PDB file of C-alpha atoms in Angstrom:
ATOM      1  CA  MET A   1       2.945  52.484   2.708  1.00  0.00           C
ATOM      2  CA  LYS A   2       2.900  48.901   3.128  1.00  0.00           C
ATOM      3  CA  LYS A   3       6.201  48.838   1.170  1.00  0.00           C
ATOM      4  CA  PHE A   4       7.501  51.324   3.764  1.00  0.00           C
ATOM      5  CA  LEU A   5       6.286  48.562   6.794  1.00  0.00           C
ATOM      6  CA  ILE A   6       7.824  45.722   5.088  1.00  0.00           C
ATOM      7  CA  ILE A   7      11.301  47.848   4.929  1.00  0.00           C
ATOM      8  CA  LEU A   8      10.828  49.307   8.781  1.00  0.00           C
ATOM      9  CA  CYS A   9       9.948  45.571   9.841  1.00  0.00           C
ATOM     10  CA  PHE A  10      13.221  44.169   8.142  1.00  0.00           C
ATOM     11  CA  LEU A  11      15.320  46.807   9.529  1.00  0.00           C
ATOM     12  CA  ILE A  12      13.968  46.503  13.113  1.00  0.00           C
ATOM     13  CA  GLN A  13      14.713  42.631  12.619  1.00  0.00           C
ATOM     14  CA  THR A  14      18.187  43.197  11.632  1.00  0.00           C
ATOM     15  CA  LEU A  15      19.158  45.523  14.430  1.00  0.00           C
ATOM     16  CA  PHE A  16      17.679  43.503  17.007  1.00  0.00           C
ATOM     17  CA  SER A  17      18.953  40.204  15.688  1.00  0.00           C
ATOM     18  CA  LYS A  18      21.582  38.638  18.179  1.00  0.00           C
ATOM     19  CA  GLU A  19      23.040  36.067  15.578  1.00  0.00           C
ATOM     20  CA  PRO A  20      26.841  36.854  15.313  1.00  0.00           C
ATOM     21  CA  SER A  21      28.467  37.572  11.729  1.00  0.00           C
ATOM     22  CA  TRP A  22      30.793  34.217  12.339  1.00  0.00           C
ATOM     23  CA  VAL A  23      27.552  31.823  11.671  1.00  0.00           C
ATOM     24  CA  THR A  24      27.308  32.583   7.938  1.00  0.00           C
ATOM     25  CA  THR A  25      30.914  34.365   7.704  1.00  0.00           C
ATOM     26  CA  LEU A  26      33.940  32.437   8.813  1.00  0.00           C
ATOM     27  CA  LYS A  27      36.014  34.154  10.939  1.00  0.00           C
ATOM     28  CA  LYS A  28      39.778  34.826  10.099  1.00  0.00           C
ATOM     29  CA  ASP A  29      43.028  35.858  11.300  1.00  0.00           C
ATOM     30  CA  ALA A  30      46.825  35.123  11.311  1.00  0.00           C
ATOM     31  CA  ASN A  31      47.265  32.844  14.056  1.00  0.00           C
ATOM     32  CA  PHE A  32      44.242  30.676  13.968  1.00  0.00           C
ATOM     33  CA  TYR A  33      42.016  28.442  12.117  1.00  0.00           C
ATOM     34  CA  TYR A  34      38.243  28.621  12.536  1.00  0.00           C
ATOM     35  CA  PHE A  35      35.680  26.280  12.155  1.00  0.00           C
ATOM     36  CA  VAL A  36      31.875  26.720  12.916  1.00  0.00           C
ATOM     37  CA  GLY A  37      29.939  23.609  14.819  1.00  0.00           C
ATOM     38  CA  TYR A  38      26.324  23.148  14.598  1.00  0.00           C
ATOM     39  CA  SER A  39      23.565  20.970  16.345  1.00  0.00           C
ATOM     40  CA  GLU A  40      19.707  21.175  17.178  1.00  0.00           C
ATOM     41  CA  ASP A  41      18.122  18.788  19.586  1.00  0.00           C
ATOM     42  CA  ILE A  42      15.503  18.908  22.409  1.00  0.00           C
ATOM     43  CA  ASP A  43      18.268  18.294  24.998  1.00  0.00           C
ATOM     44  CA  SER A  44      20.080  20.514  27.306  1.00  0.00           C
ATOM     45  CA  LEU A  45      22.225  23.656  26.348  1.00  0.00           C
ATOM     46  CA  GLU A  46      25.524  22.137  27.382  1.00  0.00           C
ATOM     47  CA  ASN A  47      24.688  18.650  25.836  1.00  0.00           C
ATOM     48  CA  ILE A  48      23.852  20.252  22.376  1.00  0.00           C
ATOM     49  CA  LYS A  49      26.851  22.301  22.506  1.00  0.00           C
ATOM     50  CA  GLU A  50      29.175  19.317  23.060  1.00  0.00           C
ATOM     51  CA  LYS A  51      27.298  17.858  19.763  1.00  0.00           C
ATOM     52  CA  ALA A  52      28.206  20.943  18.105  1.00  0.00           C
ATOM     53  CA  PHE A  53      31.414  21.084  19.236  1.00  0.00           C
ATOM     54  CA  ALA A  54      31.824  17.514  18.076  1.00  0.00           C
ATOM     55  CA  ASN A  55      30.653  18.447  14.772  1.00  0.00           C
ATOM     56  CA  ALA A  56      33.201  21.462  14.376  1.00  0.00           C
ATOM     57  CA  LYS A  57      36.082  18.735  15.354  1.00  0.00           C
ATOM     58  CA  SER A  58      34.950  16.759  12.362  1.00  0.00           C
ATOM     59  CA  LYS A  59      35.048  19.594  10.150  1.00  0.00           C
ATOM     60  CA  ILE A  60      38.640  19.939  11.016  1.00  0.00           C
ATOM     61  CA  ALA A  61      39.423  16.425  10.387  1.00  0.00           C
ATOM     62  CA  THR A  62      37.542  16.642   6.949  1.00  0.00           C
ATOM     63  CA  ALA A  63      39.722  19.597   6.053  1.00  0.00           C
ATOM     64  CA  ILE A  64      42.796  17.656   6.916  1.00  0.00           C
ATOM     65  CA  PHE A  65      41.865  14.594   4.825  1.00  0.00           C
ATOM     66  CA  GLU A  66      41.052  16.896   1.946  1.00  0.00           C
ATOM     67  CA  GLU A  67      44.923  17.151   1.781  1.00  0.00           C
ATOM     68  CA  ILE A  68      46.659  15.980  -0.958  1.00  0.00           C
ATOM     69  CA  GLU A  69      49.109  14.074   1.089  1.00  0.00           C
ATOM     70  CA  VAL A  70      46.140  11.557   1.922  1.00  0.00           C
ATOM     71  CA  GLU A  71      45.589  10.717  -1.693  1.00  0.00           C
ATOM     72  CA  LYS A  72      49.249  10.126  -2.018  1.00  0.00           C
ATOM     73  CA  LEU A  73      49.150   7.881   0.974  1.00  0.00           C
ATOM     74  CA  PHE A  74      46.253   5.967  -0.340  1.00  0.00           C
ATOM     75  CA  SER A  75      47.827   5.253  -3.894  1.00  0.00           C
ATOM     76  CA  THR A  76      50.914   4.603  -2.382  1.00  0.00           C
ATOM     77  CA  TYR A  77      49.563   1.652  -0.271  1.00  0.00           C
ATOM     78  CA  GLY A  78      47.517   0.441  -3.316  1.00  0.00           C
ATOM     79  CA  SER A  79      45.676  -2.855  -1.797  1.00  0.00           C
ATOM     80  CA  LEU A  80      42.653  -0.546  -0.495  1.00  0.00           C
ATOM     81  CA  SER A  81      43.004   1.736  -3.579  1.00  0.00           C
ATOM     82  CA  GLN A  82      41.626  -1.526  -5.738  1.00  0.00           C
ATOM     83  CA  ASP A  83      38.344  -1.292  -4.069  1.00  0.00           C
ATOM     84  CA  ALA A  84      36.842   2.227  -4.153  1.00  0.00           C
ATOM     85  CA  GLU A  85      34.047   1.309  -1.616  1.00  0.00           C
ATOM     86  CA  LEU A  86      36.135  -0.180   0.702  1.00  0.00           C
ATOM     87  CA  GLN A  87      38.609   2.953   0.694  1.00  0.00           C
ATOM     88  CA  ARG A  88      36.061   5.277   0.892  1.00  0.00           C
ATOM     89  CA  SER A  89      34.360   3.556   4.229  1.00  0.00           C
ATOM     90  CA  TYR A  90      37.923   3.028   5.461  1.00  0.00           C
ATOM     91  CA  ARG A  91      38.888   6.877   5.066  1.00  0.00           C
ATOM     92  CA  GLU A  92      35.567   7.290   7.099  1.00  0.00           C
ATOM     93  CA  GLU A  93      36.467   5.379   9.823  1.00  0.00           C
ATOM     94  CA  ILE A  94      39.860   6.803  10.107  1.00  0.00           C
ATOM     95  CA  LYS A  95      38.340  10.315   9.773  1.00  0.00           C
ATOM     96  CA  SER A  96      35.679   9.990  12.609  1.00  0.00           C
ATOM     97  CA  SER A  97      38.514   8.522  14.913  1.00  0.00           C
ATOM     98  CA  SER A  98      40.632  11.258  14.052  1.00  0.00           C
ATOM     99  CA  ALA A  99      38.305  13.709  14.869  1.00  0.00           C
ATOM    100  CA  VAL A 100      37.714  12.070  18.507  1.00  0.00           C
ATOM    101  CA  GLN A 101      41.471  12.125  19.110  1.00  0.00           C
ATOM    102  CA  LEU A 102      42.078  15.952  18.029  1.00  0.00           C
ATOM    103  CA  THR A 103      43.704  17.848  20.566  1.00  0.00           C
ATOM    104  CA  GLY A 104      44.472  21.891  20.923  1.00  0.00           C
ATOM    105  CA  VAL A 105      40.677  22.600  19.782  1.00  0.00           C
ATOM    106  CA  SER A 106      39.013  25.217  21.568  1.00  0.00           C
ATOM    107  CA  ILE A 107      35.695  26.970  21.777  1.00  0.00           C
ATOM    108  CA  ASP A 108      35.745  30.928  20.834  1.00  0.00           C
ATOM    109  CA  ASP A 109      32.290  31.837  20.916  1.00  0.00           C
ATOM    110  CA  LEU A 110      28.672  30.436  21.301  1.00  0.00           C
ATOM    111  CA  TYR A 111      25.549  31.538  19.986  1.00  0.00           C
ATOM    112  CA  TYR A 112      21.940  29.388  20.199  1.00  0.00           C
ATOM    113  CA  GLU A 113      18.482  30.175  19.580  1.00  0.00           C
ATOM    114  CA  LYS A 114      15.279  28.855  21.321  1.00  0.00           C
ATOM    115  CA  VAL A 115      12.657  27.165  18.847  1.00  0.00           C
ATOM    116  CA  ASN A 116       8.961  26.977  19.156  1.00  0.00           C
ATOM    117  CA  GLU A 117       7.765  25.091  16.282  1.00  0.00           C
ATOM    118  CA  ASP A 118       4.239  22.768  16.546  1.00  0.00           C
ATOM    119  CA  GLY A 119       4.308  22.845  20.072  1.00  0.00           C
ATOM    120  CA  LEU A 120       7.769  21.508  20.216  1.00  0.00           C
ATOM    121  CA  THR A 121      10.449  23.856  22.086  1.00  0.00           C
ATOM    122  CA  TYR A 122      14.327  22.819  20.964  1.00  0.00           C
ATOM    123  CA  LEU A 123      17.429  24.543  20.639  1.00  0.00           C
ATOM    124  CA  LYS A 124      19.680  25.519  17.793  1.00  0.00           C
ATOM    125  CA  VAL A 125      23.351  25.819  18.788  1.00  0.00           C
ATOM    126  CA  TRP A 126      26.274  27.124  17.171  1.00  0.00           C
ATOM    127  CA  VAL A 127      29.883  27.046  18.094  1.00  0.00           C
ATOM    128  CA  LEU A 128      32.779  28.999  16.773  1.00  0.00           C
ATOM    129  CA  VAL A 129      35.923  26.810  17.601  1.00  0.00           C
ATOM    130  CA  LYS A 130      39.610  27.781  16.785  1.00  0.00           C
ATOM    131  CA  ILE A 131      42.790  25.826  16.766  1.00  0.00           C
ATOM    132  CA  ASP A 132      46.113  27.335  16.411  1.00  0.00           C
ATOM    133  CA  LYS A 133      47.544  27.032  13.075  1.00  0.00           C
ATOM    134  CA  LYS A 134      50.758  25.206  14.223  1.00  0.00           C
ATOM    135  CA  THR A 135      48.886  22.787  16.262  1.00  0.00           C
ATOM    136  CA  PHE A 136      46.505  22.356  13.125  1.00  0.00           C
ATOM    137  CA  GLU A 137      49.989  21.330  10.965  1.00  0.00           C
ATOM    138  CA  ASP A 138      50.762  19.209  14.203  1.00  0.00           C
ATOM    139  CA  GLU A 139      47.725  17.473  14.184  1.00  0.00           C
ATOM    140  CA  ARG A 140      47.723  16.856  10.501  1.00  0.00           C
ATOM    141  CA  ASN A 141      51.284  15.592  10.503  1.00  0.00           C
ATOM    142  CA  ARG A 142      50.252  13.107  13.472  1.00  0.00           C
ATOM    143  CA  ILE A 143      47.089  11.800  11.603  1.00  0.00           C
ATOM    144  CA  LEU A 144      48.982  11.295   8.317  1.00  0.00           C
ATOM    145  CA  ALA A 145      51.675   9.506   9.982  1.00  0.00           C
ATOM    146  CA  GLU A 146      49.045   7.256  11.958  1.00  0.00           C
ATOM    147  CA  LEU A 147      47.228   6.659   8.608  1.00  0.00           C
ATOM    148  CA  LYS A 148      50.520   5.902   7.010  1.00  0.00           C
ATOM    149  CA  ARG A 149      51.175   3.078   9.685  1.00  0.00           C
ATOM    150  CA  LYS A 150      47.767   1.844   9.449  1.00  0.00           C
ATOM    151  CA  LEU A 151      47.823   1.458   5.902  1.00  0.00           C
ATOM    152  CA  GLU A 152      51.407  -0.228   5.821  1.00  0.00           C
ATOM    153  CA  LEU A 153      49.914  -2.570   8.277  1.00  0.00           C
ATOM    154  CA  VAL A 154      46.601  -3.177   6.346  1.00  0.00           C
ATOM    155  CA  ASP A 155      48.625  -3.548   3.061  1.00  0.00           C
ATOM    156  CA  LYS A 156      50.884  -6.419   4.497  1.00  0.00           C
ATOM    157  CA  GLN A 157      47.662  -8.203   5.996  1.00  0.00           C
ATOM    158  CA  ILE A 158      45.476  -7.967   2.531  1.00  0.00           C
ATOM    159  CA  GLU A 159      48.915  -8.726   0.331  1.00  0.00           C
ATOM    160  CA  LEU A 160      49.400 -11.937   2.513  1.00  0.00           C
ATOM    161  CA  GLY A 161      45.449 -12.938   1.853  1.00  0.00           C
ATOM    162  CA  GLU A 162      45.935 -12.061  -2.010  1.00  0.00           C
ATOM    163  CA  LYS A 163      48.877 -13.923  -2.228  1.00  0.00           C
ATOM    164  CA  GLU A 164      47.059 -17.283  -0.839  1.00  0.00           C
ATOM    165  CA  LEU A 165      44.284 -16.579  -3.197  1.00  0.00           C
ATOM    166  CA  LEU A 166      46.557 -16.234  -6.152  1.00  0.00           C
ATOM    167  CA  ASN A 167      48.145 -19.301  -5.240  1.00  0.00           C
ATOM    168  CA  GLY A 168      45.065 -21.132  -5.215  1.00  0.00           C
ATOM    169  CA  ASN A 169      45.156 -21.663  -1.382  1.00  0.00           C
ATOM    170  CA  ILE A 170      41.507 -20.547  -0.701  1.00  0.00           C
ATOM    171  CA  VAL A 171      41.434 -21.791   2.925  1.00  0.00           C
ATOM    172  CA  LYS A 172      44.786 -20.241   3.823  1.00  0.00           C
ATOM    173  CA  SER A 173      43.602 -17.135   2.230  1.00  0.00           C
ATOM    174  CA  ILE A 174      40.545 -16.909   4.524  1.00  0.00           C
ATOM    175  CA  GLU A 175      42.692 -18.003   7.448  1.00  0.00           C
ATOM    176  CA  ALA A 176      44.741 -15.188   6.928  1.00  0.00           C
ATOM    177  CA  TYR A 177      42.327 -12.548   6.950  1.00  0.00           C
ATOM    178  CA  TYR A 178      40.631 -14.381   9.867  1.00  0.00           C
ATOM    179  CA  THR A 179      44.018 -13.971  11.783  1.00  0.00           C
ATOM    180  CA  ALA A 180      43.939 -10.137  10.837  1.00  0.00           C
ATOM    181  CA  ILE A 181      40.628  -9.614  12.460  1.00  0.00           C
ATOM    182  CA  MET A 182      41.346 -11.452  15.543  1.00  0.00           C
ATOM    183  CA  SER A 183      44.585  -9.455  15.854  1.00  0.00           C
ATOM    184  CA  ALA A 184      42.786  -6.101  15.068  1.00  0.00           C
ATOM    185  CA  VAL A 185      40.122  -7.073  17.881  1.00  0.00           C
ATOM    186  CA  LYS A 186      43.069  -7.122  20.271  1.00  0.00           C
ATOM    187  CA  VAL A 187      44.239  -3.672  19.933  1.00  0.00           C
ATOM    188  CA  LYS A 188      41.605  -0.749  20.162  1.00  0.00           C
ATOM    189  CA  GLU A 189      43.566   1.703  17.754  1.00  0.00           C
ATOM    190  CA  ARG A 190      43.225  -1.209  15.150  1.00  0.00           C
ATOM    191  CA  ARG A 191      39.480  -1.977  15.296  1.00  0.00           C
ATOM    192  CA  ASP A 192      38.814   0.105  12.368  1.00  0.00           C
ATOM    193  CA  GLU A 193      40.926  -2.318  10.097  1.00  0.00           C
ATOM    194  CA  ILE A 194      38.216  -5.162  10.970  1.00  0.00           C
ATOM    195  CA  PRO A 195      35.309  -4.331   8.318  1.00  0.00           C
ATOM    196  CA  ILE A 196      38.390  -4.412   5.510  1.00  0.00           C
ATOM    197  CA  TYR A 197      39.174  -7.994   6.495  1.00  0.00           C
ATOM    198  CA  VAL A 198      35.353  -9.359   7.405  1.00  0.00           C
ATOM    199  CA  THR A 199      34.587  -7.809   3.538  1.00  0.00           C
ATOM    200  CA  LYS A 200      37.535  -9.545   2.031  1.00  0.00           C
ATOM    201  CA  ILE A 201      36.516 -12.989   3.575  1.00  0.00           C
ATOM    202  CA  THR A 202      33.025 -12.374   2.449  1.00  0.00           C
ATOM    203  CA  LYS A 203      34.014 -11.915  -1.330  1.00  0.00           C
ATOM    204  CA  ILE A 204      35.669 -15.092  -1.016  1.00  0.00           C
ATOM    205  CA  LEU A 205      33.057 -17.060   0.801  1.00  0.00           C
ATOM    206  CA  LYS A 206      30.453 -15.456  -2.415  1.00  0.00           C
ATOM    207  CA  ASN A 207      32.457 -17.400  -4.933  1.00  0.00           C
ATOM    208  CA  ILE A 208      32.549 -20.705  -3.421  1.00  0.00           C
ATOM    209  CA  SER A 209      30.084 -23.319  -4.075  1.00  0.00           C
ATOM    210  CA  LEU A 210      29.611 -27.253  -3.504  1.00  0.00           C
ATOM    211  CA  LYS A 211      28.052 -29.424  -6.037  1.00  0.00           C
ATOM    212  CA  PRO A 212      27.287 -32.943  -6.192  1.00  0.00           C
ATOM    213  CA  ILE A 213      29.626 -34.794  -8.562  1.00  0.00           C
ATOM    214  CA  ASP A 214      27.451 -37.923  -8.828  1.00  0.00           C
ATOM    215  CA  ASN A 215      23.835 -37.913 -10.113  1.00  0.00           C
ATOM    216  CA  THR A 216      22.463 -39.987  -7.505  1.00  0.00           C
ATOM    217  CA  LYS A 217      18.719 -39.210  -6.981  1.00  0.00           C
ATOM    218  CA  GLU A 218      17.346 -42.005  -5.193  1.00  0.00           C
ATOM    219  CA  ILE A 219      19.272 -44.165  -2.381  1.00  0.00           C
ATOM    220  CA  ASP A 220      19.023 -47.778  -1.535  1.00  0.00           C
ATOM    221  CA  VAL A 221      19.242 -47.044   2.325  1.00  0.00           C
ATOM    222  CA  THR A 222      19.401 -50.957   2.849  1.00  0.00           C
ATOM    223  CA  LYS A 223      22.456 -50.979   0.880  1.00  0.00           C
ATOM    224  CA  GLY A 224      24.070 -47.789   1.662  1.00  0.00           C
ATOM    225  CA  GLU A 225      25.382 -45.071  -0.683  1.00  0.00           C
ATOM    226  CA  LYS A 226      28.473 -42.763  -1.084  1.00  0.00           C
ATOM    227  CA  ILE A 227      27.999 -39.507  -2.655  1.00  0.00           C
ATOM    228  CA  ARG A 228      30.653 -37.135  -3.515  1.00  0.00           C
ATOM    229  CA  PHE A 229      30.541 -33.531  -3.669  1.00  0.00           C
ATOM    230  CA  ILE A 230      33.218 -31.225  -4.885  1.00  0.00           C
ATOM    231  CA  LEU A 231      33.955 -27.714  -3.390  1.00  0.00           C
ATOM    232  CA  THR A 232      35.051 -24.982  -5.625  1.00  0.00           C
ATOM    233  CA  TYR A 233      36.158 -21.333  -5.827  1.00  0.00           C
ATOM    234  CA  SER A 234      35.374 -19.408  -9.084  1.00  0.00           C
ATOM    235  CA  ASP A 235      36.289 -15.643  -9.914  1.00  0.00           C
ATOM    236  CA  GLU A 236      36.487 -13.787 -13.493  1.00  0.00           C
ATOM    237  CA  LYS A 237      39.776 -15.189 -13.524  1.00  0.00           C
ATOM    238  CA  ARG A 238      39.943 -18.993 -12.701  1.00  0.00           C
ATOM    239  CA  ARG A 239      38.349 -21.736 -10.853  1.00  0.00           C
ATOM    240  CA  VAL A 240      40.110 -23.515  -8.230  1.00  0.00           C
ATOM    241  CA  ASN A 241      38.912 -26.744  -6.443  1.00  0.00           C
ATOM    242  CA  VAL A 242      39.102 -25.977  -2.483  1.00  0.00           C
ATOM    243  CA  GLY A 243      41.210 -28.545  -0.496  1.00  0.00           C
ATOM    244  CA  GLY A 244      41.627 -28.307   3.265  1.00  0.00           C
ATOM    245  CA  ALA A 245      37.739 -26.850   3.688  1.00  0.00           C
ATOM    246  CA  LYS A 246      35.619 -28.483   6.556  1.00  0.00           C
ATOM    247  CA  ILE A 247      32.375 -29.501   5.280  1.00  0.00           C
ATOM    248  CA  ASN A 248      28.969 -30.159   7.456  1.00  0.00           C
ATOM    249  CA  PHE A 249      26.543 -32.444   5.838  1.00  0.00           C
ATOM    250  CA  VAL A 250      22.751 -32.230   6.932  1.00  0.00           C
ATOM    251  CA  LEU A 251      20.144 -34.237   5.550  1.00  0.00           C
ATOM    252  CA  ARG A 252      16.633 -32.341   5.834  1.00  0.00           C
ATOM    253  CA  LYS A 253      13.630 -34.708   7.167  1.00  0.00           C
ATOM    254  CA  ASN A 254      15.936 -37.713   7.650  1.00  0.00           C
ATOM    255  CA  LYS A 255      17.791 -39.049  10.644  1.00  0.00           C
ATOM    256  CA  GLY A 256      20.395 -42.036  10.731  1.00  0.00           C
ATOM    257  CA  ASP A 257      23.924 -42.747  10.214  1.00  0.00           C
ATOM    258  CA  PHE A 258      25.862 -40.930   7.733  1.00  0.00           C
ATOM    259  CA  THR A 259      28.849 -38.836   7.657  1.00  0.00           C
ATOM    260  CA  ARG A 260      27.944 -35.553   9.132  1.00  0.00           C
ATOM    261  CA  GLN A 261      31.561 -33.707   8.953  1.00  0.00           C
ATOM    262  CA  MET A 262      34.555 -34.223   6.881  1.00  0.00           C
ATOM    263  CA  VAL A 263      37.398 -32.247   5.334  1.00  0.00           C
ATOM    264  CA  THR A 264      37.859 -31.984   1.312  1.00  0.00           C
ATOM    265  CA  ASP A 265      40.852 -33.788  -0.031  1.00  0.00           C
ATOM    266  CA  LYS A 266      43.369 -32.122  -2.024  1.00  0.00           C
ATOM    267  CA  ASP A 267      41.120 -32.039  -5.166  1.00  0.00           C
ATOM    268  CA  GLY A 268      38.008 -30.570  -3.458  1.00  0.00           C
ATOM    269  CA  ILE A 269      36.090 -33.770  -3.098  1.00  0.00           C
ATOM    270  CA  ALA A 270      34.030 -34.575  -0.214  1.00  0.00           C
ATOM    271  CA  VAL A 271      32.477 -37.911   0.827  1.00  0.00           C
ATOM    272  CA  CYS A 272      29.136 -38.298   2.265  1.00  0.00           C
ATOM    273  CA  GLU A 273      28.709 -42.158   3.265  1.00  0.00           C
ATOM    274  CA  ILE A 274      24.976 -42.998   4.093  1.00  0.00           C
ATOM    275  CA  GLN A 275      24.779 -46.220   6.007  1.00  0.00           C
ATOM    276  CA  SER A 276      21.148 -45.842   7.094  1.00  0.00           C
ATOM    277  CA  LEU A 277      18.339 -43.396   6.985  1.00  0.00           C
ATOM    278  CA  THR A 278      14.788 -42.973   8.448  1.00  0.00           C
ATOM    279  CA  GLU A 279      12.424 -40.432   7.312  1.00  0.00           C
ATOM    280  CA  VAL A 280      11.288 -37.760   9.802  1.00  0.00           C
ATOM    281  CA  ASN A 281       7.507 -36.424   9.298  1.00  0.00           C
ATOM    282  CA  ARG A 282       7.572 -32.948  11.043  1.00  0.00           C
TER     283      ARG A 282
END
């Protein structure tokens, strides 16, 4: 008897369920590609529907980015391919912007459920969206063309910075990436490049160190003193003295007459000349 009731309850639940088949089984036909977007929230149905629609568009962009042509582009323009993490983050940036710019996507059906859970009422919303197969191909070609253009530009900027770095021109390398950042800031479509150049600069700065040449432990403030420092860049391949870099000197708990700023010479050396010092107790 109990088994019969369980089966009966299951049949009743199935018969009266409003959930359309496309929620679990993707719809297919000869003219359109279909995708299902989902979102849940305590917001209004209209707003949650828009979030579900955005989720569906991101799936379309993901489908486009799974194409083998994308991999070919990243391998052809190889500067980013040398850094897997940087390539991954840039790919996600481009994919996100592509999802926003997608055109020709429309909602074919909508399904939602009102849920009461632990005193909280919220909506679960599914949207079935469709995109004409020709439009999908056009969008794919547009995105790939845009990606190619961006990768060509990024490659050019990275090559300039890497060339200066390879030649030991550390400051010029940083300036090349900084110029690329400023250029990308001015153009909305290029702002997704900025994290690439920032990462490149950060990696260079992490390998730069300033160390004293002279082992002066005590200074006679009545006679004055000159302390030499050397600025170097070191990585797994080489060690380079960094010339042309601006250095700021700060002496903690002291005030007086001393060199506060100077530029390293061609050998990466900077000299801090101390004329007089007075200890400051705080």
